[in-house]
């Protein structure tokens, strides 16, 4: 309880500070309210929403100090904060999943509103370039793919359930992109963060192939997770920031998904009759 009071005091100070930007203040208030309601997930969510700006050194100075304390990357600068055990700043028993399935604009909403999901962050991974930008990844020469990093509570939602969502919003037979998104930086990949995830993902992929839902081979790769670089803030929660544009993109993606499924079914039915 004392640790929570120390964190709350730091949050209050930042909320009231003149140098705190309005967007930062709104996120701090959300975290403060969650902590006051004994919701430990609030700090994990705050860390996730601040991360894109923090990694680009674009937070106001005091909020950056708080963020560094939150992520244990530096000693805590606020005197009253020094008493706070670092573990109390973290959400316990969380797990991370990373999925690539085409443009990350369409990969956030399908996951974000499920119980047990703490945060869904758009970003880049799989390549060699550190701190890549959207324009650099778009060239297709960085080795990165657009992806989402999902922090979740496995006691509420399992990794298998996340995989079920993933298979439902991607085309696992397309190695050269996803629907209208073409290029190597849009290829479908499951990046695993634990040995158990490797086993569950491979079993799930095998099961999907055995269902004969797809006539073509499942080409989605399963690879060990590499450093995940959060995308620029304008790409985070794109479906909320540009809802009309997102709905158009989502509709086109869904139509292509349905067309491909119908084509596969037609080919299967009439191909079977001919044989």
PDB file of C-alpha atoms in Angstrom:
ATOM      1  CA  UNK A   1       0.000   0.000   0.000  1.00  0.00           C
ATOM      2  CA  UNK A   2       2.854   2.391   0.873  1.00  0.00           C
ATOM      3  CA  UNK A   3       4.486   1.708  -2.494  1.00  0.00           C
ATOM      4  CA  UNK A   4       1.241   2.510  -4.287  1.00  0.00           C
ATOM      5  CA  UNK A   5       0.999   5.782  -2.405  1.00  0.00           C
ATOM      6  CA  UNK A   6       4.537   6.690  -3.505  1.00  0.00           C
ATOM      7  CA  UNK A   7       3.663   5.992  -7.135  1.00  0.00           C
ATOM      8  CA  UNK A   8       0.386   7.888  -6.825  1.00  0.00           C
ATOM      9  CA  UNK A   9       2.237  10.871  -5.407  1.00  0.00           C
ATOM     10  CA  UNK A  10       4.592  10.877  -8.392  1.00  0.00           C
ATOM     11  CA  UNK A  11       1.650  10.619 -10.788  1.00  0.00           C
ATOM     12  CA  UNK A  12      -0.131  13.529  -9.081  1.00  0.00           C
ATOM     13  CA  UNK A  13       3.004  15.666  -9.305  1.00  0.00           C
ATOM     14  CA  UNK A  14       3.358  14.973 -13.019  1.00  0.00           C
ATOM     15  CA  UNK A  15      -0.328  15.638 -13.691  1.00  0.00           C
ATOM     16  CA  UNK A  16      -0.089  19.023 -11.975  1.00  0.00           C
ATOM     17  CA  UNK A  17       3.287  19.989 -13.443  1.00  0.00           C
ATOM     18  CA  UNK A  18       3.180  22.828 -15.963  1.00  0.00           C
ATOM     19  CA  UNK A  19       5.694  21.111 -18.237  1.00  0.00           C
ATOM     20  CA  UNK A  20       3.572  18.000 -18.744  1.00  0.00           C
ATOM     21  CA  UNK A  21       1.965  17.912 -22.190  1.00  0.00           C
ATOM     22  CA  UNK A  22      -1.800  17.499 -22.408  1.00  0.00           C
ATOM     23  CA  UNK A  23      -1.600  14.070 -24.050  1.00  0.00           C
ATOM     24  CA  UNK A  24       0.867  12.887 -21.411  1.00  0.00           C
ATOM     25  CA  UNK A  25      -1.398  14.272 -18.695  1.00  0.00           C
ATOM     26  CA  UNK A  26      -4.406  12.357 -20.035  1.00  0.00           C
ATOM     27  CA  UNK A  27      -2.452   9.083 -19.952  1.00  0.00           C
ATOM     28  CA  UNK A  28      -1.148   9.769 -16.450  1.00  0.00           C
ATOM     29  CA  UNK A  29      -4.695  10.411 -15.234  1.00  0.00           C
ATOM     30  CA  UNK A  30      -5.845   7.067 -16.663  1.00  0.00           C
ATOM     31  CA  UNK A  31      -3.008   5.302 -14.832  1.00  0.00           C
ATOM     32  CA  UNK A  32      -3.718   7.204 -11.600  1.00  0.00           C
ATOM     33  CA  UNK A  33      -7.391   6.243 -11.688  1.00  0.00           C
ATOM     34  CA  UNK A  34      -6.522   2.607 -12.330  1.00  0.00           C
ATOM     35  CA  UNK A  35      -4.064   2.543  -9.444  1.00  0.00           C
ATOM     36  CA  UNK A  36      -6.581   4.156  -7.107  1.00  0.00           C
ATOM     37  CA  UNK A  37      -9.008   1.388  -8.058  1.00  0.00           C
ATOM     38  CA  UNK A  38      -6.362  -1.247  -7.290  1.00  0.00           C
ATOM     39  CA  UNK A  39      -5.974  -2.182 -10.957  1.00  0.00           C
ATOM     40  CA  UNK A  40      -2.339  -3.241 -11.314  1.00  0.00           C
ATOM     41  CA  UNK A  41      -2.605  -3.286 -15.118  1.00  0.00           C
ATOM     42  CA  UNK A  42      -2.727   0.511 -15.217  1.00  0.00           C
ATOM     43  CA  UNK A  43       1.047   0.942 -15.006  1.00  0.00           C
ATOM     44  CA  UNK A  44       1.725  -1.662 -17.697  1.00  0.00           C
ATOM     45  CA  UNK A  45      -0.684   0.130 -19.999  1.00  0.00           C
ATOM     46  CA  UNK A  46       0.931   3.477 -19.212  1.00  0.00           C
ATOM     47  CA  UNK A  47       4.369   2.090 -20.057  1.00  0.00           C
ATOM     48  CA  UNK A  48       3.059   0.769 -23.372  1.00  0.00           C
ATOM     49  CA  UNK A  49       1.476   4.038 -24.515  1.00  0.00           C
ATOM     50  CA  UNK A  50       4.517   6.113 -23.497  1.00  0.00           C
ATOM     51  CA  UNK A  51       7.043   3.760 -25.118  1.00  0.00           C
ATOM     52  CA  UNK A  52       6.853   5.004 -28.750  1.00  0.00           C
ATOM     53  CA  UNK A  53       7.646   8.567 -27.685  1.00  0.00           C
ATOM     54  CA  UNK A  54      10.159   7.527 -25.022  1.00  0.00           C
ATOM     55  CA  UNK A  55      12.269   5.532 -27.480  1.00  0.00           C
ATOM     56  CA  UNK A  56      12.395   8.576 -29.728  1.00  0.00           C
ATOM     57  CA  UNK A  57      13.276  10.906 -26.815  1.00  0.00           C
ATOM     58  CA  UNK A  58      10.049  12.802 -27.322  1.00  0.00           C
ATOM     59  CA  UNK A  59       8.574  12.852 -23.827  1.00  0.00           C
ATOM     60  CA  UNK A  60       8.731  15.915 -21.605  1.00  0.00           C
ATOM     61  CA  UNK A  61      11.732  15.676 -19.208  1.00  0.00           C
ATOM     62  CA  UNK A  62       9.867  14.836 -15.995  1.00  0.00           C
ATOM     63  CA  UNK A  63       7.662  12.263 -17.715  1.00  0.00           C
ATOM     64  CA  UNK A  64      10.780  10.726 -19.264  1.00  0.00           C
ATOM     65  CA  UNK A  65      12.312  10.372 -15.793  1.00  0.00           C
ATOM     66  CA  UNK A  66       9.142   8.648 -14.622  1.00  0.00           C
ATOM     67  CA  UNK A  67       9.122   6.370 -17.672  1.00  0.00           C
ATOM     68  CA  UNK A  68      12.743   5.354 -17.073  1.00  0.00           C
ATOM     69  CA  UNK A  69      11.901   4.501 -13.485  1.00  0.00           C
ATOM     70  CA  UNK A  70       8.892   2.538 -14.686  1.00  0.00           C
ATOM     71  CA  UNK A  71      11.013   0.419 -17.008  1.00  0.00           C
ATOM     72  CA  UNK A  72      13.993   0.064 -14.665  1.00  0.00           C
ATOM     73  CA  UNK A  73      16.350   1.587 -17.230  1.00  0.00           C
ATOM     74  CA  UNK A  74      17.814   4.118 -14.829  1.00  0.00           C
ATOM     75  CA  UNK A  75      17.779   5.096 -11.181  1.00  0.00           C
ATOM     76  CA  UNK A  76      14.641   6.863 -10.083  1.00  0.00           C
ATOM     77  CA  UNK A  77      15.130  10.606  -9.922  1.00  0.00           C
ATOM     78  CA  UNK A  78      12.167  11.605  -7.748  1.00  0.00           C
ATOM     79  CA  UNK A  79      13.234  11.468  -4.064  1.00  0.00           C
ATOM     80  CA  UNK A  80       9.913  10.105  -2.789  1.00  0.00           C
ATOM     81  CA  UNK A  81      10.121   7.465  -5.477  1.00  0.00           C
ATOM     82  CA  UNK A  82      13.358   5.940  -4.237  1.00  0.00           C
ATOM     83  CA  UNK A  83      11.519   3.957  -1.570  1.00  0.00           C
ATOM     84  CA  UNK A  84       9.370   2.223  -4.160  1.00  0.00           C
ATOM     85  CA  UNK A  85      10.369  -1.385  -4.906  1.00  0.00           C
ATOM     86  CA  UNK A  86      10.918  -1.673  -8.651  1.00  0.00           C
ATOM     87  CA  UNK A  87       8.760  -4.812  -8.860  1.00  0.00           C
ATOM     88  CA  UNK A  88       5.757  -2.827  -7.648  1.00  0.00           C
ATOM     89  CA  UNK A  89       6.026  -0.753 -10.809  1.00  0.00           C
ATOM     90  CA  UNK A  90       5.440  -3.766 -13.046  1.00  0.00           C
ATOM     91  CA  UNK A  91       2.318  -5.770 -13.827  1.00  0.00           C
ATOM     92  CA  UNK A  92       2.879  -9.278 -12.507  1.00  0.00           C
ATOM     93  CA  UNK A  93       2.459 -12.439 -14.547  1.00  0.00           C
ATOM     94  CA  UNK A  94       2.135 -10.880 -17.984  1.00  0.00           C
ATOM     95  CA  UNK A  95       3.288 -12.378 -21.267  1.00  0.00           C
ATOM     96  CA  UNK A  96       4.218 -10.871 -24.627  1.00  0.00           C
ATOM     97  CA  UNK A  97       3.082 -12.039 -28.057  1.00  0.00           C
ATOM     98  CA  UNK A  98       4.301 -10.561 -31.351  1.00  0.00           C
ATOM     99  CA  UNK A  99       2.412 -11.055 -34.610  1.00  0.00           C
ATOM    100  CA  UNK A 100       3.022  -9.769 -38.141  1.00  0.00           C
ATOM    101  CA  UNK A 101       0.086  -9.923 -40.516  1.00  0.00           C
ATOM    102  CA  UNK A 102       0.193  -7.110 -43.024  1.00  0.00           C
ATOM    103  CA  UNK A 103      -0.258  -3.436 -42.237  1.00  0.00           C
ATOM    104  CA  UNK A 104      -0.269  -2.917 -38.485  1.00  0.00           C
ATOM    105  CA  UNK A 105      -3.132  -0.449 -38.849  1.00  0.00           C
ATOM    106  CA  UNK A 106      -5.444  -3.455 -39.205  1.00  0.00           C
ATOM    107  CA  UNK A 107      -3.804  -5.613 -36.548  1.00  0.00           C
ATOM    108  CA  UNK A 108      -4.617  -3.614 -33.413  1.00  0.00           C
ATOM    109  CA  UNK A 109      -8.412  -3.544 -33.130  1.00  0.00           C
ATOM    110  CA  UNK A 110      -8.908  -7.341 -33.470  1.00  0.00           C
ATOM    111  CA  UNK A 111      -6.890  -7.873 -30.287  1.00  0.00           C
ATOM    112  CA  UNK A 112      -7.190  -4.702 -28.249  1.00  0.00           C
ATOM    113  CA  UNK A 113     -10.686  -4.980 -26.810  1.00  0.00           C
ATOM    114  CA  UNK A 114     -10.501  -8.543 -25.516  1.00  0.00           C
ATOM    115  CA  UNK A 115     -10.417  -9.107 -21.742  1.00  0.00           C
ATOM    116  CA  UNK A 116      -6.897  -9.818 -20.565  1.00  0.00           C
ATOM    117  CA  UNK A 117      -5.192  -7.674 -23.204  1.00  0.00           C
ATOM    118  CA  UNK A 118      -3.127  -4.993 -21.463  1.00  0.00           C
ATOM    119  CA  UNK A 119      -1.753  -3.256 -24.536  1.00  0.00           C
ATOM    120  CA  UNK A 120      -1.330  -3.628 -28.291  1.00  0.00           C
ATOM    121  CA  UNK A 121       1.575  -1.677 -29.743  1.00  0.00           C
ATOM    122  CA  UNK A 122       2.299  -1.186 -33.442  1.00  0.00           C
ATOM    123  CA  UNK A 123       5.925  -1.434 -34.490  1.00  0.00           C
ATOM    124  CA  UNK A 124       8.680  -3.022 -36.526  1.00  0.00           C
ATOM    125  CA  UNK A 125      10.684  -6.200 -35.931  1.00  0.00           C
ATOM    126  CA  UNK A 126      12.588  -9.002 -37.593  1.00  0.00           C
ATOM    127  CA  UNK A 127      15.226  -6.879 -39.339  1.00  0.00           C
ATOM    128  CA  UNK A 128      18.681  -5.536 -38.663  1.00  0.00           C
ATOM    129  CA  UNK A 129      18.189  -1.755 -38.562  1.00  0.00           C
ATOM    130  CA  UNK A 130      17.929  -0.217 -35.089  1.00  0.00           C
ATOM    131  CA  UNK A 131      15.267   2.416 -34.447  1.00  0.00           C
ATOM    132  CA  UNK A 132      13.735   2.142 -37.938  1.00  0.00           C
ATOM    133  CA  UNK A 133      11.250   4.689 -39.205  1.00  0.00           C
ATOM    134  CA  UNK A 134       8.036   3.996 -41.073  1.00  0.00           C
ATOM    135  CA  UNK A 135       9.494   5.317 -44.326  1.00  0.00           C
ATOM    136  CA  UNK A 136      12.580   3.129 -43.986  1.00  0.00           C
ATOM    137  CA  UNK A 137      10.552  -0.030 -43.364  1.00  0.00           C
ATOM    138  CA  UNK A 138       8.253   0.838 -46.255  1.00  0.00           C
ATOM    139  CA  UNK A 139      11.182   0.547 -48.684  1.00  0.00           C
ATOM    140  CA  UNK A 140      11.377  -3.174 -47.951  1.00  0.00           C
ATOM    141  CA  UNK A 141      15.148  -3.036 -47.481  1.00  0.00           C
ATOM    142  CA  UNK A 142      15.408  -3.107 -43.678  1.00  0.00           C
ATOM    143  CA  UNK A 143      14.423  -6.744 -43.164  1.00  0.00           C
ATOM    144  CA  UNK A 144      11.711  -5.572 -40.773  1.00  0.00           C
ATOM    145  CA  UNK A 145       8.019  -6.363 -40.965  1.00  0.00           C
ATOM    146  CA  UNK A 146       5.161  -4.332 -39.578  1.00  0.00           C
ATOM    147  CA  UNK A 147       3.913  -6.105 -36.466  1.00  0.00           C
ATOM    148  CA  UNK A 148       2.033  -5.735 -33.208  1.00  0.00           C
ATOM    149  CA  UNK A 149       3.374  -6.423 -29.739  1.00  0.00           C
ATOM    150  CA  UNK A 150       0.644  -7.680 -27.410  1.00  0.00           C
ATOM    151  CA  UNK A 151       1.077  -7.667 -23.641  1.00  0.00           C
ATOM    152  CA  UNK A 152      -1.524  -9.935 -22.076  1.00  0.00           C
ATOM    153  CA  UNK A 153      -2.508 -11.711 -18.881  1.00  0.00           C
ATOM    154  CA  UNK A 154      -2.395 -15.466 -19.630  1.00  0.00           C
ATOM    155  CA  UNK A 155      -4.683 -16.123 -16.668  1.00  0.00           C
ATOM    156  CA  UNK A 156      -7.457 -14.294 -18.549  1.00  0.00           C
ATOM    157  CA  UNK A 157      -6.660 -14.919 -22.212  1.00  0.00           C
ATOM    158  CA  UNK A 158      -4.365 -17.693 -23.434  1.00  0.00           C
ATOM    159  CA  UNK A 159      -1.734 -17.599 -26.164  1.00  0.00           C
ATOM    160  CA  UNK A 160      -3.793 -20.200 -28.044  1.00  0.00           C
ATOM    161  CA  UNK A 161      -6.748 -17.808 -28.044  1.00  0.00           C
ATOM    162  CA  UNK A 162      -4.526 -15.059 -29.435  1.00  0.00           C
ATOM    163  CA  UNK A 163      -3.415 -17.411 -32.205  1.00  0.00           C
ATOM    164  CA  UNK A 164      -7.048 -18.134 -33.057  1.00  0.00           C
ATOM    165  CA  UNK A 165      -7.660 -14.412 -33.471  1.00  0.00           C
ATOM    166  CA  UNK A 166      -4.476 -14.093 -35.531  1.00  0.00           C
ATOM    167  CA  UNK A 167      -5.391 -16.865 -37.969  1.00  0.00           C
ATOM    168  CA  UNK A 168      -8.811 -15.290 -38.407  1.00  0.00           C
ATOM    169  CA  UNK A 169      -7.519 -11.889 -39.537  1.00  0.00           C
ATOM    170  CA  UNK A 170      -4.619 -12.980 -41.744  1.00  0.00           C
ATOM    171  CA  UNK A 171      -4.067 -15.029 -44.886  1.00  0.00           C
ATOM    172  CA  UNK A 172      -1.584 -17.732 -43.837  1.00  0.00           C
ATOM    173  CA  UNK A 173      -1.090 -18.886 -47.441  1.00  0.00           C
ATOM    174  CA  UNK A 174       0.347 -15.582 -48.700  1.00  0.00           C
ATOM    175  CA  UNK A 175       4.109 -15.260 -48.246  1.00  0.00           C
ATOM    176  CA  UNK A 176       4.392 -12.028 -50.234  1.00  0.00           C
ATOM    177  CA  UNK A 177       2.101  -9.770 -48.219  1.00  0.00           C
ATOM    178  CA  UNK A 178      -1.426  -9.695 -46.849  1.00  0.00           C
ATOM    179  CA  UNK A 179      -4.469  -8.919 -48.963  1.00  0.00           C
ATOM    180  CA  UNK A 180      -3.969  -5.430 -50.454  1.00  0.00           C
ATOM    181  CA  UNK A 181      -0.677  -5.012 -48.555  1.00  0.00           C
ATOM    182  CA  UNK A 182       2.116  -6.218 -50.827  1.00  0.00           C
ATOM    183  CA  UNK A 183       5.802  -6.574 -50.081  1.00  0.00           C
ATOM    184  CA  UNK A 184       8.238  -8.427 -47.841  1.00  0.00           C
ATOM    185  CA  UNK A 185       7.583  -6.023 -44.960  1.00  0.00           C
ATOM    186  CA  UNK A 186       3.976  -7.256 -44.878  1.00  0.00           C
ATOM    187  CA  UNK A 187       4.664 -11.017 -44.779  1.00  0.00           C
ATOM    188  CA  UNK A 188       2.953 -13.054 -42.020  1.00  0.00           C
ATOM    189  CA  UNK A 189       5.186 -14.141 -39.151  1.00  0.00           C
ATOM    190  CA  UNK A 190       4.587 -15.343 -35.600  1.00  0.00           C
ATOM    191  CA  UNK A 191       7.461 -14.186 -33.390  1.00  0.00           C
ATOM    192  CA  UNK A 192       7.674 -16.347 -30.283  1.00  0.00           C
ATOM    193  CA  UNK A 193       8.962 -15.061 -26.948  1.00  0.00           C
ATOM    194  CA  UNK A 194       9.045 -18.358 -24.981  1.00  0.00           C
ATOM    195  CA  UNK A 195       9.691 -22.038 -25.672  1.00  0.00           C
ATOM    196  CA  UNK A 196       6.082 -22.800 -24.825  1.00  0.00           C
ATOM    197  CA  UNK A 197       4.916 -20.290 -27.432  1.00  0.00           C
ATOM    198  CA  UNK A 198       6.995 -22.119 -30.051  1.00  0.00           C
ATOM    199  CA  UNK A 199       5.248 -25.388 -29.232  1.00  0.00           C
ATOM    200  CA  UNK A 200       1.755 -23.879 -29.108  1.00  0.00           C
ATOM    201  CA  UNK A 201       2.247 -21.896 -32.321  1.00  0.00           C
ATOM    202  CA  UNK A 202       3.603 -24.896 -34.248  1.00  0.00           C
ATOM    203  CA  UNK A 203       0.772 -27.138 -33.037  1.00  0.00           C
ATOM    204  CA  UNK A 204      -1.776 -24.480 -33.962  1.00  0.00           C
ATOM    205  CA  UNK A 205      -0.260 -24.100 -37.433  1.00  0.00           C
ATOM    206  CA  UNK A 206      -0.267 -27.865 -37.979  1.00  0.00           C
ATOM    207  CA  UNK A 207      -3.870 -28.104 -36.861  1.00  0.00           C
ATOM    208  CA  UNK A 208      -4.891 -25.326 -39.236  1.00  0.00           C
ATOM    209  CA  UNK A 209      -3.234 -27.141 -42.141  1.00  0.00           C
ATOM    210  CA  UNK A 210      -4.972 -30.392 -41.226  1.00  0.00           C
ATOM    211  CA  UNK A 211      -8.418 -28.800 -41.241  1.00  0.00           C
ATOM    212  CA  UNK A 212      -8.120 -28.395 -45.038  1.00  0.00           C
ATOM    213  CA  UNK A 213      -9.600 -24.917 -44.701  1.00  0.00           C
ATOM    214  CA  UNK A 214      -6.907 -23.771 -47.115  1.00  0.00           C
ATOM    215  CA  UNK A 215      -6.032 -25.647 -50.295  1.00  0.00           C
ATOM    216  CA  UNK A 216      -2.597 -24.028 -50.370  1.00  0.00           C
ATOM    217  CA  UNK A 217       0.161 -24.650 -47.808  1.00  0.00           C
ATOM    218  CA  UNK A 218       0.298 -22.568 -44.644  1.00  0.00           C
ATOM    219  CA  UNK A 219       3.380 -20.383 -45.145  1.00  0.00           C
ATOM    220  CA  UNK A 220       3.222 -18.236 -42.014  1.00  0.00           C
ATOM    221  CA  UNK A 221       6.664 -18.424 -40.415  1.00  0.00           C
ATOM    222  CA  UNK A 222       7.313 -19.087 -36.731  1.00  0.00           C
ATOM    223  CA  UNK A 223      10.508 -17.321 -35.656  1.00  0.00           C
ATOM    224  CA  UNK A 224      12.201 -16.323 -32.392  1.00  0.00           C
ATOM    225  CA  UNK A 225      11.351 -12.788 -31.354  1.00  0.00           C
ATOM    226  CA  UNK A 226      13.841 -10.050 -32.206  1.00  0.00           C
ATOM    227  CA  UNK A 227      13.993  -6.492 -30.811  1.00  0.00           C
ATOM    228  CA  UNK A 228      10.650  -4.789 -31.272  1.00  0.00           C
ATOM    229  CA  UNK A 229      10.811  -1.122 -32.295  1.00  0.00           C
ATOM    230  CA  UNK A 230       7.602   0.814 -31.599  1.00  0.00           C
ATOM    231  CA  UNK A 231       6.233   2.761 -34.556  1.00  0.00           C
ATOM    232  CA  UNK A 232       5.739   6.515 -34.532  1.00  0.00           C
ATOM    233  CA  UNK A 233       2.921   7.743 -32.330  1.00  0.00           C
ATOM    234  CA  UNK A 234       0.663   8.580 -35.289  1.00  0.00           C
ATOM    235  CA  UNK A 235       0.474   4.853 -36.109  1.00  0.00           C
ATOM    236  CA  UNK A 236      -0.610   3.795 -32.625  1.00  0.00           C
ATOM    237  CA  UNK A 237      -4.329   2.953 -32.359  1.00  0.00           C
ATOM    238  CA  UNK A 238      -4.820   4.078 -35.952  1.00  0.00           C
ATOM    239  CA  UNK A 239      -8.383   2.748 -35.936  1.00  0.00           C
ATOM    240  CA  UNK A 240      -9.302   5.324 -33.283  1.00  0.00           C
ATOM    241  CA  UNK A 241      -7.348   8.238 -34.765  1.00  0.00           C
ATOM    242  CA  UNK A 242      -8.610   7.840 -38.339  1.00  0.00           C
ATOM    243  CA  UNK A 243     -11.803   5.767 -38.049  1.00  0.00           C
ATOM    244  CA  UNK A 244     -13.189   6.510 -41.532  1.00  0.00           C
ATOM    245  CA  UNK A 245      -9.959   5.603 -43.296  1.00  0.00           C
ATOM    246  CA  UNK A 246      -9.563   2.537 -41.101  1.00  0.00           C
ATOM    247  CA  UNK A 247     -13.072   1.311 -41.914  1.00  0.00           C
ATOM    248  CA  UNK A 248     -12.361   1.601 -45.653  1.00  0.00           C
ATOM    249  CA  UNK A 249      -9.119  -0.338 -45.344  1.00  0.00           C
ATOM    250  CA  UNK A 250     -10.719  -2.958 -43.106  1.00  0.00           C
ATOM    251  CA  UNK A 251     -13.646  -3.385 -45.507  1.00  0.00           C
ATOM    252  CA  UNK A 252     -11.327  -3.898 -48.494  1.00  0.00           C
ATOM    253  CA  UNK A 253      -9.258  -6.385 -46.494  1.00  0.00           C
ATOM    254  CA  UNK A 254     -12.379  -8.311 -45.483  1.00  0.00           C
ATOM    255  CA  UNK A 255     -13.672  -8.431 -49.050  1.00  0.00           C
ATOM    256  CA  UNK A 256     -10.364  -9.812 -50.320  1.00  0.00           C
ATOM    257  CA  UNK A 257     -10.359 -12.365 -47.510  1.00  0.00           C
ATOM    258  CA  UNK A 258     -13.887 -13.506 -48.394  1.00  0.00           C
ATOM    259  CA  UNK A 259     -13.099 -13.625 -52.111  1.00  0.00           C
ATOM    260  CA  UNK A 260     -10.055 -15.801 -51.550  1.00  0.00           C
ATOM    261  CA  UNK A 261     -11.994 -18.119 -49.246  1.00  0.00           C
ATOM    262  CA  UNK A 262     -14.794 -18.435 -51.816  1.00  0.00           C
ATOM    263  CA  UNK A 263     -12.298 -19.094 -54.615  1.00  0.00           C
ATOM    264  CA  UNK A 264     -10.645 -21.825 -52.560  1.00  0.00           C
ATOM    265  CA  UNK A 265     -14.024 -23.407 -51.750  1.00  0.00           C
ATOM    266  CA  UNK A 266     -15.128 -23.290 -55.403  1.00  0.00           C
ATOM    267  CA  UNK A 267     -11.881 -24.808 -56.570  1.00  0.00           C
ATOM    268  CA  UNK A 268     -12.171 -27.537 -53.965  1.00  0.00           C
ATOM    269  CA  UNK A 269     -15.765 -28.416 -54.819  1.00  0.00           C
ATOM    270  CA  UNK A 270     -15.463 -28.429 -58.595  1.00  0.00           C
ATOM    271  CA  UNK A 271     -11.985 -29.943 -58.511  1.00  0.00           C
ATOM    272  CA  UNK A 272     -13.347 -32.836 -56.466  1.00  0.00           C
ATOM    273  CA  UNK A 273     -16.210 -33.363 -58.932  1.00  0.00           C
ATOM    274  CA  UNK A 274     -13.826 -33.542 -61.900  1.00  0.00           C
ATOM    275  CA  UNK A 275     -11.730 -36.171 -60.212  1.00  0.00           C
TER     276      UNK A 275
END
